[in-house]
Amino acid sequence: MSRKTLPLKNLLHKPLRTAALVLIAAFMTAALFGGSVAAASLQNGLESLEKRLGADIIVVPEEAEAKVELENILLQGTPGYFYMDKSVQEKLAAVEGVELTSPQYFLVSANAECCSVQVQIMGFDEDTDFTIKPWLKETYSGTLGENEIIVGSSLSTQVGHTLKLYGVECKAVGKLDATGTGLDTAIYTTNDTVRTLIRASQEKGIGVLAKQSPDDVISSVYIKVKDGYDIAEVAGNINLSIDGVEAVRTRSMITGTADRLSAISGGINAARLAVWVLAAVIMTAAFSVLAGVRRREFAILRTIGFSRRQLGAEVLSESGMICAAGIAAGLLLTSLTVFPFGRLIEQRTGLPYLSPGLLSSSKFALLAAAAVLITGALSSAYSAYRLSRADTGNILREGD
Amino acid sequence: MLIRAEKLGKSYTKKGRSGRIVRALQETDISLESGKLTVIFGRSGSGKTTLVNILSGLVRPTEGSVFYGDKNIFSMNDGELSRFRIKNIGYIPQGQSALSVLTVVENVLLPASLIGKDSAAEAERLLEIVGLTELRNAYPNELSGGELRRLAVARALINKPAVIFADEPTNDLDDENTRLVLDLLKKTAAGGAAVVVVTHEQSAAAFADVICRMDGGVLTEEKGCKRDIA
């Protein structure tokens, strides 16, 4: 028999009461931890998106905006394509304030050809690219050869395996880290390989280009503006000076996403605060009621020789155990819901969603655990104080 | 160990609108000797429970002091007093006082665990003395009133205290259990402890070495009751 086992025995003796309190603590942990992870995932997603874009301006054919939701293709990897004459790149390079230009090719895989759904194929120019290559380098440092591809993190294809695209065997030489966006389901390769695929599609009679040769077109041009130039001004100049194209500021593309993310993050924070306050009130009320119910029990402990400090420690130990169990349950619950369903959350919200890494997640878990433990301790502190100060003699007399 | 109380007084404010101040104990002196069973008789509300609560260090008096040997127990802080109480004082409270979450043997061992003492053998010995060996693993809700009272006696004795206070230890017990409990306390006194029993059970007089009587918060002398401080 050890005094230290008494709080545990007390909790086990009233399983329903204990379970209810553990549930409250678990709910609070899940709200705090889950909310932190969700908010961070959305923030990570946005940052990843900004990083991924890497360009100040993206130039696309004028009709692209009408044909597809431009933002969806560029930011979410929604399958789609459009083309313009490749001479546009030279014209853009001549515009004042333009520092770098790099063309990209978009193509969509044929239905059910390689994957369970159509995927976006994005071609980039090995020599001039400054947006995709830095990202690819994190997982693949070599130079992409003919018919070699790099797959997004959400595709099931593994490195070394081949994918058949328009009948062409393409070898996966790398797999990207997750971005938390639809770009995770895209395939990345060189412009040359995309041209090969377009030609193959034409041979199969499912060509995406009716009149032009794939060698004469590009889908978009990514532009980096020189330091000291106003990006909006450069974009405006492009729109004025080059016919048939539209220059879009990347920052303006993600403004809507950032605004929605900010609103959702605000909602998450408000929900977190509400749950925390509610749980704190319920726990305080519960401990207070229990303090009233257990007055005689604590008076008996006092007659046995428990000091006021030991009585307080008894209450705080019980509260600590309840919170610890609630924290474990809450963290488990969150881990089983928020992390595995990140992709679903991304699809449902239409927002980039990139779960934080182990270190950040551990930090959030620790902070949530600390918040719940402190709340539990504070909720029970008053009860502990009341019980330890109660008049033992009076309580014992009341009981008879 | 000689225990002596000097000019003890206890007043408290009654709960409720009246806020009346009640004098539960008035200028009470008493001394208790080792090896003797002192019985304090008194009607309900006479102040006898207040007196033992103060003598046992459980309740602080409004006036006066309690000395165990040369030590004034109310000069200690709560932690020191609690440690002193656990080592030197056994207390049997009124009514059912077993902790329902602990078995019989765990209840008996609880005071020893507070000072980190391994008293398993002593607990078994006490359980045998109080006739609860077979119920050692039972929970309090499985015990009768008499068994619960005997359990409280065993728990009070586990740390071999120098003084035992028992508040109405035979309340609601049948004759046989009353005799059993009083006999146990008498034997404890015979073993060298100072035992104080507060009761209105007149049959306790037969076991007493010293008899005192409380009335209106005032202690009156009877058989050997030492009101005067030596």
XYZ file of C-alpha atoms in Angstrom:
630
model
C 0.000 0.000 0.000
C 1.369 3.356 -1.007
C -0.214 6.744 -0.523
C 0.735 7.512 -4.106
C -1.663 4.866 -5.422
C -4.618 6.414 -3.601
C -5.530 8.941 -6.334
C -5.525 6.175 -8.948
C -7.667 3.927 -6.756
C -10.091 6.798 -6.237
C -10.387 7.344 -9.960
C -10.831 3.656 -10.753
C -13.448 3.351 -8.024
C -15.745 5.755 -9.903
C -15.199 4.727 -13.530
C -18.093 6.670 -15.035
C -17.240 9.888 -13.258
C -13.586 9.458 -14.231
C -14.452 8.614 -17.843
C -16.600 11.740 -18.137
C -13.771 13.939 -16.871
C -11.226 12.184 -19.097
C -13.537 12.777 -22.048
C -13.667 16.495 -21.311
C -9.870 16.635 -21.091
C -9.592 14.592 -24.297
C -11.992 16.907 -26.071
C -10.020 19.932 -24.930
C -6.723 18.345 -26.044
C -8.166 17.359 -29.417
C -9.504 20.860 -29.957
C -6.246 22.551 -28.980
C -3.902 20.121 -30.731
C -6.133 19.474 -33.731
C -6.845 23.170 -34.137
C -3.136 24.019 -33.979
C -2.282 21.320 -36.506
C -5.087 22.360 -38.850
C -4.182 26.052 -38.652
C -0.488 25.267 -39.168
C -1.292 22.920 -42.046
C -3.221 25.645 -43.829
C -0.439 28.140 -43.188
C 2.175 25.618 -44.375
C 0.072 24.991 -47.448
C -0.014 28.671 -48.296
C 3.718 29.069 -47.696
C 4.395 25.995 -49.799
C 2.233 27.449 -52.516
C 4.068 30.764 -52.448
C 7.403 28.953 -52.512
C 6.259 26.678 -55.258
C 5.176 29.546 -57.475
C 8.596 31.144 -57.296
C 7.735 33.592 -60.073
C 6.457 37.129 -59.881
C 4.327 36.932 -63.012
C 2.848 34.070 -65.008
C 1.930 34.715 -68.619
C -0.700 32.526 -70.262
C -2.714 32.705 -73.482
C -5.506 35.260 -73.302
C -8.159 32.592 -73.781
C -6.738 30.444 -70.952
C -8.725 32.262 -68.299
C -11.930 31.570 -70.205
C -11.023 27.973 -70.915
C -10.065 26.863 -67.436
C -9.833 28.195 -63.955
C -6.276 29.414 -64.213
C -5.690 29.432 -60.516
C -6.743 25.794 -60.276
C -4.219 24.643 -62.856
C -1.354 26.704 -61.544
C -1.997 26.279 -57.845
C -4.063 23.163 -57.458
C -2.829 21.007 -60.335
C -6.326 20.585 -61.712
C -5.877 18.867 -65.072
C -6.067 21.355 -67.920
C -4.047 22.740 -70.807
C -3.753 25.645 -73.213
C -1.084 26.720 -75.645
C 0.379 29.823 -77.261
C 3.111 30.498 -79.742
C 6.546 29.986 -78.242
C 7.765 33.286 -79.694
C 5.972 34.947 -76.800
C 8.905 34.054 -74.567
C 11.304 36.179 -76.610
C 8.913 39.104 -76.589
C 8.535 38.844 -72.852
C 12.268 38.745 -72.305
C 12.481 42.090 -74.082
C 9.997 43.809 -71.800
C 11.663 46.273 -69.432
C 11.977 44.950 -65.913
C 11.875 41.265 -66.851
C 14.873 39.449 -65.452
C 14.150 35.756 -66.124
C 11.666 33.928 -68.322
C 11.007 30.217 -68.427
C 8.361 28.414 -70.484
C 6.221 25.572 -69.218
C 4.089 23.014 -70.972
C 0.831 21.650 -69.638
C -0.700 18.390 -70.707
C -3.286 16.053 -69.261
C -2.901 12.291 -69.114
C -5.434 10.308 -71.119
C -8.358 8.925 -69.160
C -7.525 5.896 -67.013
C -4.267 5.496 -68.862
C -1.770 5.626 -66.091
C -3.679 6.503 -63.049
C -7.082 6.158 -61.540
C -7.884 9.759 -62.524
C -6.522 12.204 -65.088
C -3.357 13.837 -63.893
C -1.710 17.073 -64.875
C 1.633 16.774 -66.668
C 3.832 19.823 -66.285
C 6.830 20.296 -68.522
C 9.574 22.761 -67.755
C 12.662 23.986 -69.520
C 15.793 22.497 -67.936
C 17.940 25.430 -69.000
C 15.831 28.364 -67.889
C 13.543 27.013 -65.178
C 13.744 28.746 -61.827
C 10.476 27.591 -60.236
C 10.256 23.807 -60.437
C 13.928 22.807 -60.363
C 14.688 24.259 -56.916
C 11.734 22.280 -55.622
C 12.775 19.106 -57.471
C 16.320 19.398 -56.171
C 15.057 18.595 -52.703
C 14.403 15.036 -53.895
C 16.207 14.679 -57.212
C 19.536 16.257 -57.976
C 20.196 14.807 -61.434
C 19.185 16.092 -64.843
C 15.999 14.665 -66.274
C 16.672 12.559 -69.359
C 14.333 11.658 -72.176
C 11.037 10.228 -71.003
C 12.039 10.582 -67.397
C 9.522 12.009 -64.977
C 9.209 13.090 -61.377
C 5.921 12.298 -59.676
C 3.976 14.223 -57.073
C 3.835 12.845 -53.558
C 0.224 11.709 -53.782
C 0.703 9.483 -56.810
C 1.241 5.823 -56.001
C 4.050 5.425 -58.547
C 7.355 4.754 -56.874
C 10.826 5.808 -57.980
C 12.194 3.328 -60.539
C 8.758 2.326 -61.768
C 7.451 3.296 -65.176
C 4.214 4.981 -66.195
C 2.686 4.665 -69.650
C 1.530 8.074 -70.890
C -0.035 8.143 -74.361
C 1.681 4.804 -74.959
C 5.110 6.178 -74.027
C 6.952 4.428 -71.216
C 8.070 7.092 -68.764
C 10.391 6.252 -65.919
C 9.837 7.846 -62.511
C 13.232 9.022 -61.287
C 12.060 11.013 -58.294
C 9.152 11.682 -56.022
C 8.438 15.134 -54.649
C 7.789 16.123 -51.078
C 4.192 16.958 -50.326
C 3.067 20.533 -50.935
C -0.387 20.124 -49.517
C -1.932 21.179 -52.808
C -3.324 19.410 -55.845
C 0.150 19.751 -57.318
C 0.969 16.628 -55.335
C -0.984 14.628 -57.908
C 0.874 16.086 -60.927
C 3.733 14.693 -63.014
C 6.766 16.845 -63.774
C 9.093 16.413 -66.709
C 11.041 18.370 -69.318
C 9.432 20.277 -72.132
C 11.041 17.848 -74.569
C 9.298 14.886 -72.988
C 5.987 16.735 -72.996
C 6.442 17.407 -76.711
C 7.096 13.692 -77.242
C 3.883 12.930 -75.354
C 1.921 15.458 -77.402
C 3.222 13.896 -80.600
C 2.281 10.457 -79.277
C -1.198 11.717 -78.487
C -1.523 13.076 -82.013
C -0.507 9.692 -83.433
C -3.210 8.093 -81.330
C -5.733 10.555 -82.662
C -6.351 12.167 -79.305
C -4.166 15.136 -79.990
C -4.543 18.182 -77.895
C -3.030 20.354 -80.590
C -5.081 20.436 -83.764
C -3.067 22.673 -86.057
C 0.297 23.554 -84.515
C 3.404 21.479 -83.988
C 4.300 20.883 -80.353
C 7.708 22.339 -81.147
C 6.119 25.729 -81.847
C 4.044 26.157 -78.696
C 4.314 26.606 -74.953
C 1.611 26.821 -72.273
C 2.922 29.561 -70.051
C 5.918 31.663 -69.252
C 7.090 32.197 -65.687
C 8.706 35.559 -65.132
C 11.003 36.903 -62.466
C 11.034 40.693 -62.282
C 14.293 42.591 -61.756
C 14.866 44.128 -58.353
C 13.606 47.682 -58.131
C 10.795 47.187 -60.646
C 7.160 47.199 -59.676
C 5.661 43.801 -60.458
C 2.203 45.183 -61.159
C 3.671 47.724 -63.536
C 5.668 45.096 -65.420
C 2.577 42.887 -65.692
C 0.591 45.862 -66.969
C 3.268 46.623 -69.561
C 3.176 43.019 -70.778
C -0.583 43.114 -71.166
C -0.343 46.357 -73.085
C 2.571 45.478 -75.326
C 2.022 41.822 -76.237
C -1.163 40.727 -77.922
C -2.967 37.506 -77.123
C -1.487 36.925 -73.684
C -2.418 37.691 -70.161
C 0.112 38.456 -67.466
C -1.054 37.482 -64.004
C 0.670 38.478 -60.785
C 1.181 35.331 -58.720
C 0.618 37.264 -55.528
C -2.850 38.289 -56.712
C -3.616 34.652 -57.490
C -3.054 33.551 -53.955
C -4.696 36.566 -52.347
C -8.111 34.904 -52.473
C -6.655 31.716 -51.066
C -4.869 33.639 -48.321
C -8.078 35.507 -47.448
C -10.090 32.303 -47.182
C -7.318 30.694 -45.189
C -7.237 33.636 -42.839
C -11.011 33.368 -42.320
C -10.810 29.624 -41.673
C -7.833 30.041 -39.329
C -9.816 32.683 -37.459
C -12.709 30.239 -37.151
C -10.419 27.508 -35.919
C -8.890 29.832 -33.325
C -12.329 30.942 -32.137
C -13.468 27.310 -31.857
C -10.299 26.434 -29.961
C -10.859 29.268 -27.509
C -14.533 28.367 -27.066
C -13.743 24.699 -26.385
C -10.981 25.647 -23.984
C -13.182 28.035 -22.012
C -16.102 25.595 -21.992
C -13.915 22.692 -20.877
C -12.292 24.839 -18.182
C -15.711 25.861 -16.837
C -17.004 22.270 -16.889
C -13.869 20.958 -15.188
C -13.970 23.656 -12.528
C -17.645 22.911 -11.866
C -17.017 19.158 -11.809
C -14.099 19.422 -9.376
C -16.068 21.828 -7.236
C -19.042 19.445 -7.018
C -16.691 16.570 -6.249
C -15.060 18.608 -3.505
C -18.465 18.958 -1.866
C -19.283 15.280 -2.243
C -15.912 14.153 -0.870
C -15.671 16.427 2.170
C -16.017 13.580 4.640
C -13.492 11.413 2.809
C -10.945 14.203 3.043
C -11.778 14.854 6.680
C -11.016 11.200 7.383
C -7.689 11.512 5.589
C -6.972 14.499 7.794
C -7.680 12.474 10.962
C -5.313 9.795 9.689
C -2.535 12.363 9.439
C -2.644 13.875 5.979
C -1.371 17.442 5.997
C -3.210 20.173 4.136
C -0.484 20.070 1.502
C -0.907 16.313 1.091
C -4.668 16.707 0.711
C -4.126 19.359 -1.955
C -1.608 17.097 -3.684
C -4.190 14.313 -3.607
C -6.730 16.418 -5.518
C -4.120 17.734 -7.922
C -2.811 14.202 -8.544
C -6.284 13.032 -9.473
C -6.737 16.027 -11.733
C -3.301 15.368 -13.250
C -4.128 11.716 -13.934
C -7.454 12.655 -15.502
C -5.746 15.235 -17.683
C -2.922 12.839 -18.604
C -5.412 10.205 -19.727
C -7.412 12.873 -21.557
C -4.268 14.207 -23.215
C -3.296 10.718 -24.415
C -6.797 10.078 -25.748
C -7.046 13.536 -27.313
C -3.672 13.279 -29.034
C -4.511 9.814 -30.333
C -7.898 10.975 -31.549
C -6.358 13.939 -33.340
C -3.571 11.849 -34.831
C -6.119 9.408 -36.193
C -8.289 12.108 -37.737
C -6.448 15.306 -38.597
C -3.315 13.716 -40.093
C -4.771 10.905 -42.240
C -7.572 13.086 -43.545
C -5.387 16.013 -44.584
C -6.035 15.297 -48.252
C -9.785 15.211 -47.649
C -9.619 18.503 -45.750
C -7.670 19.986 -48.642
C -10.283 18.809 -51.136
C -13.225 19.945 -49.019
C -11.841 23.366 -48.233
C -10.161 23.876 -51.594
C -7.209 25.259 -49.673
C -3.608 24.123 -49.657
C -3.126 21.853 -46.660
C 0.314 20.661 -45.651
C 0.575 18.837 -42.336
C 3.407 20.041 -40.119
C 6.447 17.815 -39.637
C 7.121 15.633 -36.624
C 8.998 18.355 -34.759
C 6.284 20.975 -35.201
C 3.548 18.448 -34.441
C 5.380 17.413 -31.269
C 5.621 21.064 -30.276
C 1.875 21.528 -30.790
C 1.203 18.327 -28.849
C 3.376 19.527 -25.957
C 1.715 22.938 -25.915
C -1.770 21.382 -25.974
C -0.777 18.958 -23.197
C 0.642 21.797 -21.110
C -2.495 23.888 -21.632
C -4.762 20.999 -20.584
C -2.597 20.140 -17.553
C -2.512 23.759 -16.415
C -6.264 24.135 -16.971
C -6.882 20.921 -15.016
C -4.594 22.053 -12.216
C -6.217 25.486 -12.009
C -9.722 23.983 -12.216
C -9.005 21.699 -9.278
C -6.811 24.117 -7.325
C -9.734 25.923 -5.736
C -11.357 22.626 -4.765
C -8.045 21.413 -3.369
C -7.751 24.621 -1.351
C -11.327 24.355 -0.056
C -10.887 20.730 0.968
C -7.575 21.313 2.657
C -8.946 24.269 4.656
C -12.211 22.626 5.669
C -12.950 22.236 9.379
C -12.360 18.533 9.938
C -14.218 18.452 13.215
C -17.361 19.992 11.751
C -17.343 17.736 8.710
C -17.036 14.586 10.802
C -19.928 15.758 12.968
C -22.065 16.567 9.902
C -21.645 13.020 8.664
C -23.416 11.500 11.642
C 4.345 10.654 27.503
C 2.400 13.110 29.649
C -0.159 15.137 27.758
C -1.465 18.269 29.305
C -3.822 20.940 28.084
C -3.911 24.405 29.618
C -6.868 26.763 29.611
C -8.293 25.391 26.368
C -11.102 27.367 24.832
C -12.862 27.052 21.544
C -15.407 29.461 20.083
C -16.924 29.379 16.665
C -19.510 31.351 14.764
C -22.638 29.412 14.014
C -23.586 29.226 10.360
C -26.716 31.050 9.321
C -28.125 34.535 9.619
C -27.778 34.820 13.368
C -23.991 34.447 13.231
C -24.161 33.470 16.894
C -20.853 32.818 18.610
C -20.814 29.480 20.405
C -18.369 28.700 23.218
C -17.814 24.949 22.680
C -15.034 24.730 25.233
C -14.239 26.946 28.195
C -10.958 27.279 30.108
C -10.386 23.559 30.185
C -7.334 21.998 31.802
C -6.670 18.275 31.607
C -3.721 15.926 31.777
C -3.542 12.420 30.394
C -1.211 9.643 31.446
C 0.298 6.779 29.540
C -1.092 3.329 30.260
C -4.519 4.619 31.253
C -7.875 4.582 29.538
C -9.685 7.846 30.092
C -13.376 7.981 29.339
C -15.017 11.364 28.812
C -18.771 11.223 29.164
C -21.125 13.914 28.065
C -24.366 14.638 26.313
C -24.499 15.527 22.662
C -23.171 19.073 22.203
C -21.388 19.103 25.554
C -18.023 19.832 23.870
C -16.384 16.457 24.331
C -15.653 15.931 20.609
C -14.262 19.455 20.396
C -11.980 18.630 23.334
C -10.537 15.463 21.742
C -10.221 17.160 18.365
C -8.089 19.831 20.015
C -6.138 17.364 22.165
C -5.369 15.323 19.045
C -4.167 18.393 17.143
C -6.949 18.157 14.606
C -8.564 21.473 15.517
C -6.756 24.543 16.754
C -8.099 26.003 19.986
C -9.169 29.617 20.225
C -7.313 29.841 23.531
C -4.861 27.714 25.450
C -2.146 25.193 24.619
C -1.653 21.448 24.391
C 1.693 19.978 25.412
C 2.964 16.522 24.521
C 5.840 16.263 26.943
C 7.428 19.667 26.600
C 6.223 20.275 23.082
C 3.350 22.667 22.433
C 1.785 21.021 19.407
C 0.081 24.192 18.214
C 3.414 25.965 17.884
C 4.095 23.692 14.905
C 3.029 24.473 11.358
C 0.533 22.221 9.626
C 3.136 19.979 7.994
C 5.089 19.518 11.235
C 1.925 18.913 13.232
C 0.665 16.372 10.693
C 3.958 14.473 10.860
C 3.829 14.611 14.648
C 0.249 13.381 14.686
C 0.895 10.490 12.325
C 3.742 9.217 14.489
C 2.306 9.852 17.925
C -1.454 10.022 17.717
C -4.047 7.486 16.648
C -7.510 8.839 15.982
C -10.748 6.895 15.643
C -13.369 9.277 14.248
C -17.104 9.096 14.763
C -19.045 6.861 12.409
C -17.791 4.990 9.386
C -14.298 6.150 8.587
C -12.871 3.526 6.277
C -11.905 4.625 2.782
C -14.205 2.807 0.423
C -11.638 2.516 -2.375
C -9.194 0.576 -0.213
C -9.399 -2.967 1.073
C -9.368 -3.684 4.802
C -5.625 -4.275 4.925
C -4.923 -1.234 2.708
C -6.998 0.925 5.039
C -4.984 -0.298 8.005
C -1.694 0.328 6.208
C -2.548 3.830 4.970
C -1.183 5.759 8.013
C 2.068 3.766 7.839
C 2.423 4.612 4.155
C 2.373 8.301 5.045
C 5.706 7.925 6.830
C 7.053 5.365 4.387
C 6.999 2.596 6.957
C 6.720 -1.050 5.941
C 4.157 -2.293 8.419
C 2.753 -5.302 6.580
C 3.522 -7.685 9.447
C 2.110 -5.282 12.033
C -1.057 -4.887 9.947
C -1.543 -8.651 9.861
C -0.994 -8.831 13.623
C -3.557 -6.081 14.253
C -6.071 -7.633 11.882
C -5.766 -10.839 13.821
C -6.272 -9.010 17.106
C -9.398 -7.242 15.840
C -10.666 -10.418 14.169
C -10.542 -9.217 10.590
C -7.855 -11.486 9.125
C -10.302 -13.328 6.933
C -11.690 -10.045 5.661
C -8.287 -8.529 4.916
C -9.028 -8.225 1.176
C -12.658 -7.221 1.546
C -13.849 -3.699 0.831
C -15.559 -1.591 3.529
C -18.979 -1.963 1.914
C -18.745 -5.689 2.648
C -18.215 -5.115 6.384
C -20.705 -4.755 9.232
C -20.783 -1.713 11.544
C -18.806 -3.552 14.236
C -16.204 -4.751 11.772
C -15.781 -1.232 10.421
C -15.229 0.111 13.939
C -12.643 -2.608 14.640
C -10.968 -1.728 11.349
C -10.764 1.908 12.520
C -9.126 0.727 15.760
C -6.552 -1.344 13.864
C -5.787 1.618 11.588
C -5.335 3.933 14.575
C -2.842 1.494 16.111
C -0.715 0.730 13.043
C 2.008 3.295 13.809
C 2.087 2.273 17.482
C 1.119 5.747 18.676
C 1.606 6.953 22.215
C -1.916 8.356 22.389
C -5.206 7.089 20.981
C -8.329 9.218 20.743
C -11.624 7.489 20.026
C -14.715 9.580 19.350
C -17.880 7.594 20.065
C -16.225 4.302 19.063
C -19.203 2.234 20.150
C -21.964 4.330 18.671
C -24.645 2.174 16.989
C -22.874 -1.047 17.949
C -24.568 -3.998 19.591
C -23.482 -5.090 23.064
C -21.057 -7.701 21.856
C -19.269 -5.360 19.460
C -19.288 -2.583 22.071
C -17.542 -4.894 24.498
C -15.080 -6.060 21.815
C -14.069 -2.517 20.852
C -13.756 -1.259 24.436
C -11.776 -4.332 25.365
C -9.393 -3.658 22.500
C -8.902 -0.083 23.655
C -8.400 -1.210 27.234
C -5.712 -3.655 26.109
C -4.059 -0.891 24.109
C -3.931 1.254 27.229
C -2.556 -1.664 29.176
C 0.169 -1.853 26.529
C 1.370 1.613 27.560
C -0.594 4.031 25.427
C -2.727 6.851 26.729
C -6.226 6.129 25.441
C -9.036 8.677 25.496
C -12.572 7.569 24.695
C -15.343 10.080 24.220
C -18.739 8.492 24.588
C -22.182 8.681 26.065
C -22.191 4.896 26.401
C -22.329 4.354 30.162
C -21.034 0.792 29.930
C -17.642 2.240 28.989
C -17.193 3.219 32.624
C -16.383 -0.388 33.471
C -13.277 -0.221 31.279
C -12.100 3.200 32.393
C -9.114 3.976 34.598
C -10.089 7.626 34.596
C -13.541 9.126 34.102
C -14.224 12.740 33.200
C -17.468 14.422 32.365
C -18.190 17.326 30.014
C -21.129 19.638 30.321
C -21.642 22.928 28.493
C -18.031 23.032 27.375
C -16.787 22.601 30.931
C -14.903 19.549 32.239
C -15.934 18.214 35.609
C -13.944 15.841 37.753
C -14.905 12.299 38.429
C -12.921 9.105 38.939
C -9.275 10.209 38.804
C -9.877 12.911 36.237
C -6.967 15.314 36.564
C -8.162 18.772 35.820
C -5.332 20.415 37.648
C -2.057 20.630 35.878
C 0.710 18.937 37.745
